[in-house]
Short mmCIF file of N, CA and C in Angstrom, two decimals:
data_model
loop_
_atom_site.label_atom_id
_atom_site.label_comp_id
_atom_site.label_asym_id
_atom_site.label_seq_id
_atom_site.Cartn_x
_atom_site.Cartn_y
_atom_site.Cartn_z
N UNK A 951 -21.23 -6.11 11.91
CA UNK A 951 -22.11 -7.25 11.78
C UNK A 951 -21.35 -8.43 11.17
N UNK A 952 -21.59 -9.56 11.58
CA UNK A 952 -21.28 -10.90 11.13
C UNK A 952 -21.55 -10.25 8.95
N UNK A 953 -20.43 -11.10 8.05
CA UNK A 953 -20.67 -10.61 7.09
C UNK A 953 -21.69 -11.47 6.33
N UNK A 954 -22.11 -12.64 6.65
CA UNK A 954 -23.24 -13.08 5.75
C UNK A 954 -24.12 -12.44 6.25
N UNK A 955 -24.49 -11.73 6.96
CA UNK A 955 -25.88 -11.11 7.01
C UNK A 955 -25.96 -9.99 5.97
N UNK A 956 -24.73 -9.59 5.73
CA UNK A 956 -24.59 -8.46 5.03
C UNK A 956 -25.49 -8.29 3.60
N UNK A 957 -25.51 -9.41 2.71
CA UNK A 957 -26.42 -9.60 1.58
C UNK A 957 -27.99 -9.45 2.14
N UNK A 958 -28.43 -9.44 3.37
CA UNK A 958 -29.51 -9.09 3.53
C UNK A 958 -30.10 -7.75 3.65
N UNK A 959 -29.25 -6.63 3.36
CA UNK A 959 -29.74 -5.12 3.32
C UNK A 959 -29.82 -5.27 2.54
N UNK A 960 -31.24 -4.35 2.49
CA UNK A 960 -31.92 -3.73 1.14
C UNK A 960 -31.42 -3.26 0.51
N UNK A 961 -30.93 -2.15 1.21
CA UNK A 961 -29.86 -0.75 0.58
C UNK A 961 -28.49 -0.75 0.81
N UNK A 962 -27.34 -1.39 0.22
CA UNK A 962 -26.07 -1.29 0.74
C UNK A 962 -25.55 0.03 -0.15
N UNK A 963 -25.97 0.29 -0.81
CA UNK A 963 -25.76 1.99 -1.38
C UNK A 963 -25.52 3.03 -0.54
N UNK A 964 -26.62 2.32 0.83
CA UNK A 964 -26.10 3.78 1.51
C UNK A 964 -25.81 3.29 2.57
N UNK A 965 -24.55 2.09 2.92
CA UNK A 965 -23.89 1.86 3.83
C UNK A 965 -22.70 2.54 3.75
N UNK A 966 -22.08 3.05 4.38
CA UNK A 966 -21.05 3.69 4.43
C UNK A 966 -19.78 3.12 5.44
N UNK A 967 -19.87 2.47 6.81
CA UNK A 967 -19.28 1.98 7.35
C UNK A 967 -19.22 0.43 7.85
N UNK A 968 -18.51 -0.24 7.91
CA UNK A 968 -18.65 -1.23 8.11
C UNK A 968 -17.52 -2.03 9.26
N UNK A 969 -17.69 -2.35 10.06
CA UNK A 969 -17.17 -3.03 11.14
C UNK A 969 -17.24 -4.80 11.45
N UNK A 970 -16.77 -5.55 10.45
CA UNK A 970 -16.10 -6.67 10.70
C UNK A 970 -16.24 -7.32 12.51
N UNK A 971 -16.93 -7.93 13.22
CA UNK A 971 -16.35 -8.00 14.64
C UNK A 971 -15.09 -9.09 14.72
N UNK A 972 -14.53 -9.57 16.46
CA UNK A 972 -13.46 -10.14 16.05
C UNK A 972 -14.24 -11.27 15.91
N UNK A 973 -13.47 -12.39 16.06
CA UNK A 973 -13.33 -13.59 15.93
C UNK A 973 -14.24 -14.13 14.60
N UNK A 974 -14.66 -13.27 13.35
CA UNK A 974 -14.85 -13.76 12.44
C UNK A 974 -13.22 -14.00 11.63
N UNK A 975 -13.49 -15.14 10.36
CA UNK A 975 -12.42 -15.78 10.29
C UNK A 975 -12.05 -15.84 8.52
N UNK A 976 -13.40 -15.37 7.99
CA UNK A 976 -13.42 -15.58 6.21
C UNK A 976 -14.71 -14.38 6.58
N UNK A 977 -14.38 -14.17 4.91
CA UNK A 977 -15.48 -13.48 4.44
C UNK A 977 -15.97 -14.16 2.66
N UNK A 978 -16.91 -14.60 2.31
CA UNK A 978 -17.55 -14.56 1.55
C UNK A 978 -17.43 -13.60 0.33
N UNK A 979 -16.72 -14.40 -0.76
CA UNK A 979 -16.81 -14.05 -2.01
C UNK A 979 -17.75 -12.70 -2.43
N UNK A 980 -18.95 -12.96 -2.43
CA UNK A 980 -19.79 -11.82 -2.79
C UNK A 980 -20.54 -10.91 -1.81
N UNK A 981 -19.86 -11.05 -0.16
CA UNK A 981 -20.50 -9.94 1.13
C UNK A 981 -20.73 -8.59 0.38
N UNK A 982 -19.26 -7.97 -0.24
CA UNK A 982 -19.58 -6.78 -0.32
C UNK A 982 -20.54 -6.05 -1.76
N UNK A 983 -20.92 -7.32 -2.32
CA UNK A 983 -21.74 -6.38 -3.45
C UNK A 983 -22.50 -6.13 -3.44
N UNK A 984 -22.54 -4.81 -4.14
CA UNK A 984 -23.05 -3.44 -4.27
C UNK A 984 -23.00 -2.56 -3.37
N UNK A 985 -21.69 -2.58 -2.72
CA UNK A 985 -21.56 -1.74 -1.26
C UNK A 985 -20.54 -0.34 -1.85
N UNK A 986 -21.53 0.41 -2.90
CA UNK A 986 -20.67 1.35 -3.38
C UNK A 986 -19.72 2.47 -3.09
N UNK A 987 -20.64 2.57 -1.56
CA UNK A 987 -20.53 4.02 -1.02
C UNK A 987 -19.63 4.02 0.23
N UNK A 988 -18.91 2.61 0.81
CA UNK A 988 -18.36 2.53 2.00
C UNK A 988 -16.82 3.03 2.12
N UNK A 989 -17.03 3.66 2.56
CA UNK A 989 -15.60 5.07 3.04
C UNK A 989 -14.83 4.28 4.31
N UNK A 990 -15.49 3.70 5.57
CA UNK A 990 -14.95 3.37 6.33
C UNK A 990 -14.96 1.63 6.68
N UNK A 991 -13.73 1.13 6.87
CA UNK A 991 -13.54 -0.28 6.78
C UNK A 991 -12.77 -0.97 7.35
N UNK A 992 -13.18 -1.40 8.37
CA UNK A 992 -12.44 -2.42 10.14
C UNK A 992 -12.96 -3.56 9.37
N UNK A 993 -11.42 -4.14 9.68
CA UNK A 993 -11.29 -5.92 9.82
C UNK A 993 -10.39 -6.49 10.59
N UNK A 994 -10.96 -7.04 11.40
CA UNK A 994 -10.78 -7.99 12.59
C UNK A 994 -9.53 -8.72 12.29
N UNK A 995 -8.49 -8.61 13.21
CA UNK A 995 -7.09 -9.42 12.89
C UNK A 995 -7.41 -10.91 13.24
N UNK A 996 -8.36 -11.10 13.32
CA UNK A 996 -9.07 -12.81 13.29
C UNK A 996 -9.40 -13.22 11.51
N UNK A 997 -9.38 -11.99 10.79
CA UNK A 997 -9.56 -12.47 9.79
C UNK A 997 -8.62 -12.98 9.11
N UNK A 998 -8.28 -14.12 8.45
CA UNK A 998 -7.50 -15.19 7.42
C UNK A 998 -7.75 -14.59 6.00
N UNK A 999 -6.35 -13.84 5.77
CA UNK A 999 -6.10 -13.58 4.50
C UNK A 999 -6.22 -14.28 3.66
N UNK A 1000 -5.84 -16.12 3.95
CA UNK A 1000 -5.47 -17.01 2.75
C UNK A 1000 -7.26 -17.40 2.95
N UNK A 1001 -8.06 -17.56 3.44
CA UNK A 1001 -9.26 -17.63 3.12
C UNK A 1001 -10.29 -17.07 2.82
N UNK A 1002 -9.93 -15.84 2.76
CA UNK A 1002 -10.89 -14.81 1.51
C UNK A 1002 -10.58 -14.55 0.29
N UNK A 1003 -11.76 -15.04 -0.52
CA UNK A 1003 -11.47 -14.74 -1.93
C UNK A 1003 -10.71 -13.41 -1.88
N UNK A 1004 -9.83 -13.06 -2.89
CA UNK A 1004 -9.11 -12.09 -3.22
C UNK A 1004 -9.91 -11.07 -4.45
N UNK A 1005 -11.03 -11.36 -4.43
CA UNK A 1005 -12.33 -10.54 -5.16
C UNK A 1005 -13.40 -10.08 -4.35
N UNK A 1006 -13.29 -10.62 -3.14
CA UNK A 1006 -14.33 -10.19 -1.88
C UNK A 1006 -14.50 -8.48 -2.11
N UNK A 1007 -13.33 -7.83 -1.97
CA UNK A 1007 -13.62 -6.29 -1.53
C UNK A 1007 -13.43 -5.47 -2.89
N UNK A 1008 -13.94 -5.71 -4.29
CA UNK A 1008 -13.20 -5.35 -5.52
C UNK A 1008 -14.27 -4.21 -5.88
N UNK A 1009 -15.68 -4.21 -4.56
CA UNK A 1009 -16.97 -3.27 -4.94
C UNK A 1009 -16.68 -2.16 -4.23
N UNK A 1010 -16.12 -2.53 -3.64
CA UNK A 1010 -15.57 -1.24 -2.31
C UNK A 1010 -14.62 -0.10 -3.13
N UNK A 1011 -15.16 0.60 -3.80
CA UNK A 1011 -14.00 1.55 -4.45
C UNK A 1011 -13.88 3.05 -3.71
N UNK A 1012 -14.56 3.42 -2.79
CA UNK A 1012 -14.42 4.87 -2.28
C UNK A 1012 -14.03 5.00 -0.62
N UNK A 1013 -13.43 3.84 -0.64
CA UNK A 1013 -12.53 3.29 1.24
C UNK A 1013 -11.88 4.87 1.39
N UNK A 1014 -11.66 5.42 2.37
CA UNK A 1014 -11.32 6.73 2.96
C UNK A 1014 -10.41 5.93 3.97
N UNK A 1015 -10.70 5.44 4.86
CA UNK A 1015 -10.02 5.29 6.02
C UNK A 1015 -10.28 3.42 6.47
N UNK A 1016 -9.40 3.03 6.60
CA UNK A 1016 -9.02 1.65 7.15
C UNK A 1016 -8.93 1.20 8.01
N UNK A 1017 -8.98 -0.04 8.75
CA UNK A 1017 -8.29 -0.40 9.99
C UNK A 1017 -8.27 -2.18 10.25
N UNK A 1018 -7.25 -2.55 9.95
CA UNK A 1018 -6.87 -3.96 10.50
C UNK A 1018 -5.81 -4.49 9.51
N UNK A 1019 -5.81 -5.69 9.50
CA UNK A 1019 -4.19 -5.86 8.49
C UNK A 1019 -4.25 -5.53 7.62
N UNK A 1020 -3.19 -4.61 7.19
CA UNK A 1020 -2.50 -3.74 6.33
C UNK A 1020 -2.47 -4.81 5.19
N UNK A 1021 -2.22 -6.13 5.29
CA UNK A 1021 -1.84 -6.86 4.36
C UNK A 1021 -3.02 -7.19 2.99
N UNK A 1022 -4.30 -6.61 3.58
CA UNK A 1022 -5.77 -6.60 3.17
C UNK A 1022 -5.69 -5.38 1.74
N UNK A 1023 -4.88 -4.55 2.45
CA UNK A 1023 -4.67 -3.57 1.37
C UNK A 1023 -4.44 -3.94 -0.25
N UNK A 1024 -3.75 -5.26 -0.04
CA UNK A 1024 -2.98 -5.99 -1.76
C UNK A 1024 -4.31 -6.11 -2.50
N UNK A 1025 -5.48 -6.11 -1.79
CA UNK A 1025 -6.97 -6.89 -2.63
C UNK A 1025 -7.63 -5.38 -2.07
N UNK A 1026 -7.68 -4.76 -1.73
CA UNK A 1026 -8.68 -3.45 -1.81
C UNK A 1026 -8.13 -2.19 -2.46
N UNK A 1027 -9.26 -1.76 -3.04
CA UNK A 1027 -8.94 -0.57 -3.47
C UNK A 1027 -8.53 0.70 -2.64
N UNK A 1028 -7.29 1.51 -2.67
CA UNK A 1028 -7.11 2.11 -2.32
C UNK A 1028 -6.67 3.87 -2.70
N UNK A 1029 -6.86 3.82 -3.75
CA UNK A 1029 -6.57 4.62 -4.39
C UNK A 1029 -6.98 6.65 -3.61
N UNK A 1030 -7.80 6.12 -2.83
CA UNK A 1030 -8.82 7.27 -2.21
C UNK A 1030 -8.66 7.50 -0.77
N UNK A 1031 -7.59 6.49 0.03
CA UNK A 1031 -7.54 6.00 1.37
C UNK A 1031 -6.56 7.36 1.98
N UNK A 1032 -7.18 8.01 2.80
CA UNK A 1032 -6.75 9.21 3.44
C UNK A 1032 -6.36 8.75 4.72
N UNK A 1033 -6.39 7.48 5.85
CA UNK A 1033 -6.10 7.36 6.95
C UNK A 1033 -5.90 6.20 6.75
N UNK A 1034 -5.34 5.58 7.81
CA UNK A 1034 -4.85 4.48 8.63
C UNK A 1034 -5.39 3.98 9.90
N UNK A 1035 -6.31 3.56 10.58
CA UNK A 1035 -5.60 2.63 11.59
C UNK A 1035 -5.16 1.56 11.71
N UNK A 1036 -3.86 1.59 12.67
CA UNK A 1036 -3.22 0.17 12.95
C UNK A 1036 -3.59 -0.30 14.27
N UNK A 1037 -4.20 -1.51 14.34
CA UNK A 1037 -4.84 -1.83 15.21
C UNK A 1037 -4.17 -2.52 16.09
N UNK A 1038 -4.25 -2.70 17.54
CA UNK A 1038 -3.07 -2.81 18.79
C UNK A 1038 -2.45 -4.16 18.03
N UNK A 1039 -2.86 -5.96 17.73
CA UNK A 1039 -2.44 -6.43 17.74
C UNK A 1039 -1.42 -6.63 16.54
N UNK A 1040 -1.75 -5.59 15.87
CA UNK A 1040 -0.58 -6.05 14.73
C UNK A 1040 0.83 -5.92 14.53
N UNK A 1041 1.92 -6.73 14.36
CA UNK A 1041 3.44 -6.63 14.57
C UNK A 1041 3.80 -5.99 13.38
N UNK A 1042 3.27 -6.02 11.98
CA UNK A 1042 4.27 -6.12 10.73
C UNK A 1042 2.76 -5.12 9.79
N UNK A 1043 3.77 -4.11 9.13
CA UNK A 1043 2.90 -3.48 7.99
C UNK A 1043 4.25 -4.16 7.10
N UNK A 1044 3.76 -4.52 6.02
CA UNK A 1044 3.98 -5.32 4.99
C UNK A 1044 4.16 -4.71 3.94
N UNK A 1045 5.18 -5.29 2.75
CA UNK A 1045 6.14 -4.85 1.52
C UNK A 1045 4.60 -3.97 1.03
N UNK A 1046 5.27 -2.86 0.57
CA UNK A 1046 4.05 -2.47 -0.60
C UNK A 1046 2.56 -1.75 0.01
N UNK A 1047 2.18 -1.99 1.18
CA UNK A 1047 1.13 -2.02 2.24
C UNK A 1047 -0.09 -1.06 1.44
N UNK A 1048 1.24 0.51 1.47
CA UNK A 1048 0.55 1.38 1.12
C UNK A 1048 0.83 2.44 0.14
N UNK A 1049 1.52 1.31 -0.53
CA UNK A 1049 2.87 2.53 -2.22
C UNK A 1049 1.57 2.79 -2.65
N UNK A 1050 1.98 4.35 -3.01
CA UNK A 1050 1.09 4.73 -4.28
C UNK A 1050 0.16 5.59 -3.25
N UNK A 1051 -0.74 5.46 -2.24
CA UNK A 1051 -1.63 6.08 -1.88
C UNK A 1051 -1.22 7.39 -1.53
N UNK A 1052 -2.11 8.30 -2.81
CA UNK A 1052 -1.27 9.63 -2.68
C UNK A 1052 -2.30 10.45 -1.85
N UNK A 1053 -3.34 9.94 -1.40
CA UNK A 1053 -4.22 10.90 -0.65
C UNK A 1053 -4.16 10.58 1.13
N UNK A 1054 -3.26 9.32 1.32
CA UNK A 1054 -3.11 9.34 2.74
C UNK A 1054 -2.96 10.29 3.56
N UNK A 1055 -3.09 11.08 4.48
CA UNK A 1055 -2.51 11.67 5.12
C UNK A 1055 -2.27 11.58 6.60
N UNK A 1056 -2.47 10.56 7.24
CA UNK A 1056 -2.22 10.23 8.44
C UNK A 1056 -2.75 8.37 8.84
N UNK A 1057 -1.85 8.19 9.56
CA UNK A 1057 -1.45 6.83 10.27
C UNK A 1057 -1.48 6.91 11.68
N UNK A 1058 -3.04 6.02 11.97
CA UNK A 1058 -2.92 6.23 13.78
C UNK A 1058 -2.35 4.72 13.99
N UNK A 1059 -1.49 4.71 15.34
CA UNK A 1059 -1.64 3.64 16.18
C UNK A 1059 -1.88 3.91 17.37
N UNK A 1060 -2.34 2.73 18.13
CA UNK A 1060 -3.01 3.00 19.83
C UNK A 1060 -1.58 2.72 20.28
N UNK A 1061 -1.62 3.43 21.55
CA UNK A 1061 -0.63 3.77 22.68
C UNK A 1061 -0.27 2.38 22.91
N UNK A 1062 -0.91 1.11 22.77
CA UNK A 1062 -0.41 0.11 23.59
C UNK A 1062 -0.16 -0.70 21.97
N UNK A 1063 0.22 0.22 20.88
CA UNK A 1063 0.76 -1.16 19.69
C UNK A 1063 1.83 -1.75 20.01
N UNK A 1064 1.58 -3.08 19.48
CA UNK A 1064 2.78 -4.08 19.44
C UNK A 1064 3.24 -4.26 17.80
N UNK A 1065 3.11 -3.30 17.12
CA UNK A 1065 3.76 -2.75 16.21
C UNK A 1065 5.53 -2.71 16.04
N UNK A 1066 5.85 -3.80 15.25
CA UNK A 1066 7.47 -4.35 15.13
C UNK A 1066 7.84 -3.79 14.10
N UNK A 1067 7.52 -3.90 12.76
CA UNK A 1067 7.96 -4.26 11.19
C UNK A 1067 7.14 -3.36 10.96
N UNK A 1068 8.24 -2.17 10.10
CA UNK A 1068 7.49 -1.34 8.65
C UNK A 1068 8.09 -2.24 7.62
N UNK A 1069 7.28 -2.90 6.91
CA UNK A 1069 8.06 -3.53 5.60
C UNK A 1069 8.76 -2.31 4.36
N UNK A 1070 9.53 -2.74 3.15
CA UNK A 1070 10.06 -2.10 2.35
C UNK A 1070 9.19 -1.70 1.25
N UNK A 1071 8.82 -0.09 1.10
CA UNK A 1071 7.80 0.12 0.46
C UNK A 1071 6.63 0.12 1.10
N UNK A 1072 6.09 0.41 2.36
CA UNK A 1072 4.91 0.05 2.85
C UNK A 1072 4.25 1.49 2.84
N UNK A 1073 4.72 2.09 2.74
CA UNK A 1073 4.30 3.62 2.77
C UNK A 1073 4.54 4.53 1.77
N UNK A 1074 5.52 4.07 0.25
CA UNK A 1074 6.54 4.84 -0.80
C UNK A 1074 5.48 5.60 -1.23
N UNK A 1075 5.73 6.51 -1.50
CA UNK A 1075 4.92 7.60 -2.77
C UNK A 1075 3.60 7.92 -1.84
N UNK A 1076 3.49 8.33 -0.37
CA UNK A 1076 2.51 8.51 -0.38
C UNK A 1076 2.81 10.29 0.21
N UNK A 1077 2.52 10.66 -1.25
CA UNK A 1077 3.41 12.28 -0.70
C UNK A 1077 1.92 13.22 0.19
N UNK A 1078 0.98 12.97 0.16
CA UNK A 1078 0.20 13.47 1.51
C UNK A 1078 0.89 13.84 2.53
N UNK A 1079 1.24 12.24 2.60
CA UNK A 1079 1.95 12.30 4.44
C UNK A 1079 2.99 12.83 4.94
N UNK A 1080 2.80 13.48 5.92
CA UNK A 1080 3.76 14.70 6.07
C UNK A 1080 4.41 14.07 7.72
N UNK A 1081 4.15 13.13 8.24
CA UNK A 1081 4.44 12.71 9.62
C UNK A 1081 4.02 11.11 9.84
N UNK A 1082 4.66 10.44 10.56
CA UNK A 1082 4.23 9.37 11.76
C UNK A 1082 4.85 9.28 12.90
N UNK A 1083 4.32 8.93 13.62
CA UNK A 1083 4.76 8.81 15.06
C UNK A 1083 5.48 7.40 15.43
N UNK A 1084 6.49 7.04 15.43
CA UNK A 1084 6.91 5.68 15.39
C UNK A 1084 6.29 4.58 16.91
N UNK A 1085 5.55 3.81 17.17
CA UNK A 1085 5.33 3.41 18.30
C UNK A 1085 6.47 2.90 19.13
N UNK A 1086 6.34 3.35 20.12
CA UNK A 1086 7.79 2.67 21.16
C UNK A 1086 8.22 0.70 21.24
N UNK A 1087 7.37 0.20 20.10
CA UNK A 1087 7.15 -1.14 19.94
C UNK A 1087 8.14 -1.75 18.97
N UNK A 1088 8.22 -0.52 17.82
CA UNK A 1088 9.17 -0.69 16.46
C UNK A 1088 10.33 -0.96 16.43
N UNK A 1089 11.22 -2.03 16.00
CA UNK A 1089 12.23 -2.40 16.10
C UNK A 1089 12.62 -2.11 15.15
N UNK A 1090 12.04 -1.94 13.42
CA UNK A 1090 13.20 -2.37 12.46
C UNK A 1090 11.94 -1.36 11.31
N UNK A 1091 12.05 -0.84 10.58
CA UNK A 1091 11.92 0.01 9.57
C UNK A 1091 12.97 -0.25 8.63
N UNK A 1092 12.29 -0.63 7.62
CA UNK A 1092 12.68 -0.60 5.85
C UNK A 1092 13.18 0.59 5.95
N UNK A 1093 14.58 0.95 5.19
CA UNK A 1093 15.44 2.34 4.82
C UNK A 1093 14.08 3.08 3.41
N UNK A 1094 13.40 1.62 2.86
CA UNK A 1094 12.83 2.57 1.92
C UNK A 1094 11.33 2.48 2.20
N UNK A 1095 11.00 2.39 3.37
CA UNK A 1095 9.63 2.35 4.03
C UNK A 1095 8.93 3.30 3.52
N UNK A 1096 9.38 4.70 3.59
CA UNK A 1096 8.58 5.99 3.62
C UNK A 1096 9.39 6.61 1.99
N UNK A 1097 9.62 5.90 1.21
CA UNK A 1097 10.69 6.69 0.30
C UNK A 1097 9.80 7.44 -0.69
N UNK A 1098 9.72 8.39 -1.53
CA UNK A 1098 9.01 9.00 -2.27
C UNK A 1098 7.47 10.02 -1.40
N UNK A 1099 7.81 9.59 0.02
CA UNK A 1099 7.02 10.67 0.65
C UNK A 1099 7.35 12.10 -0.12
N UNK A 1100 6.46 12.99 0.82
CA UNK A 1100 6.67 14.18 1.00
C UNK A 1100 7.87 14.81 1.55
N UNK A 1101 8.51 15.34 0.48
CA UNK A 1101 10.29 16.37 1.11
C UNK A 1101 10.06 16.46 2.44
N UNK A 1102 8.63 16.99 3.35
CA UNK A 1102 9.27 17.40 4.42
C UNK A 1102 8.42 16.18 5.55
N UNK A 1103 8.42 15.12 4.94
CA UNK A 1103 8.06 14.32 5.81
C UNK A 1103 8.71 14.13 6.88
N UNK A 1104 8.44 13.80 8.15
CA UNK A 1104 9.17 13.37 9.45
C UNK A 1104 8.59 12.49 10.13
N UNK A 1105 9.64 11.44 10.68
CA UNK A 1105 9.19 10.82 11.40
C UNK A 1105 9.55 10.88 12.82
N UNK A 1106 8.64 10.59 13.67
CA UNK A 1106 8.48 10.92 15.45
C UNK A 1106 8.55 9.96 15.98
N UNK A 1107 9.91 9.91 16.83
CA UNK A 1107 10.34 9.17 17.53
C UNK A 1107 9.99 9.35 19.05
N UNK A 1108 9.20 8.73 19.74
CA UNK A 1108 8.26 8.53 20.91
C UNK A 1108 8.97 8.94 22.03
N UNK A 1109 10.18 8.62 22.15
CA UNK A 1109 11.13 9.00 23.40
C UNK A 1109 12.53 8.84 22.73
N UNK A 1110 13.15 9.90 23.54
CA UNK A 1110 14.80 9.79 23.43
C UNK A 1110 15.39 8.48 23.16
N UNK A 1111 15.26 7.80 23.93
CA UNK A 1111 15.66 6.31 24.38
C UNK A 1111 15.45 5.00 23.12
N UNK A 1112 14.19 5.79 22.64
CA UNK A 1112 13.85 4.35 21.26
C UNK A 1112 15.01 4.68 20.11
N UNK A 1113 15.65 3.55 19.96
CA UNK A 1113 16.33 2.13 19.16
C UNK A 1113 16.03 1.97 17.81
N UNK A 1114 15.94 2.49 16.88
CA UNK A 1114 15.72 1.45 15.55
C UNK A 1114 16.44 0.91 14.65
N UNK A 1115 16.74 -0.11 14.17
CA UNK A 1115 17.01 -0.49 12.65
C UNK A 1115 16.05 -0.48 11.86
N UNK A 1116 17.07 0.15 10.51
CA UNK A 1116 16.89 1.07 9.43
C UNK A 1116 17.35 0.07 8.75
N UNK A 1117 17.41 -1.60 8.56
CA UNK A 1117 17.55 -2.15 7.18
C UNK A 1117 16.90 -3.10 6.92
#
């Protein structure tokens, strides 16, 4: 739903998911309060980082699973975030994205990502994760992208043929 409508539920206690559509562009300072209980959370790569308050999502504390720029992560709580999606249009997961999230355990992308850039640190310490699948899109991965994973983490390289830099 468009997010100013959002202050019009009665009950956001027992919203749990929430889906952003595209071509919204800001979100409103106070959309998400009292939205205690929302586990699942899509935002539209139409959305403008530099124009959402950076207190917008500070009610949202029990996010499970994600999906849209990674870069959203710096202002949400994540502490609880067990999944990923990366959504087709995005090129770059970003410094820091997802250090620390020790309950991640998996990172989807769709078959047709245009997925370029793991930034440095975008994934560190998230010892859950035991795998990703690199998209055939990825050019360049941070050496310390995945660092402080899990010992037997691996990463999956899509075909023989894919290319990466590692600095």
């Amino acid at each position: 739903c468009n997010p100013k409508w959002l202050k019009l539920l009665p009950n956001p206690d027992n919203v749990e998911n929430i889906i952003i559509p595209q071509k919204v562009t800001t979100i409103e300072k106070d959309s998400f309060q009292n939205f205690n209980n929302v586990k699942y959370l899509s935002l539209p790569l139409s959305l403008d980082f530099n124009s959402c308050d950076k207190s917008v999502f500070e009610n949202i504390l029990n996010l499970t699973v994600f999906e849209g720029d990674l870069k959203f992560l710096s202002i949400i709580n994540k502490e609880k975030l067990t999944k990923i999606l990366i959504p087709t249009g995005l090129e770059e997961i970003p410094e820091n994205a997802c250090n620390g999230c020790k309950y991640l355990q998996e990172i989807k992308t769709k078959l047709d990502s245009q997925l370029k850039i793991i930034g440095s640190l975008a994934f560190a310490n998230c010892v859950s994760l035991k795998e990703f699948s690199v998209p055939e899109s990825v050019i360049n991965i941070s050496p310390d992208a995945f660092a402080g994973c899990n010992k037997n983490f691996q990463l999956i390289l899509k075909n023989d043929l894919q290319r990466l830099s590692m600095c």
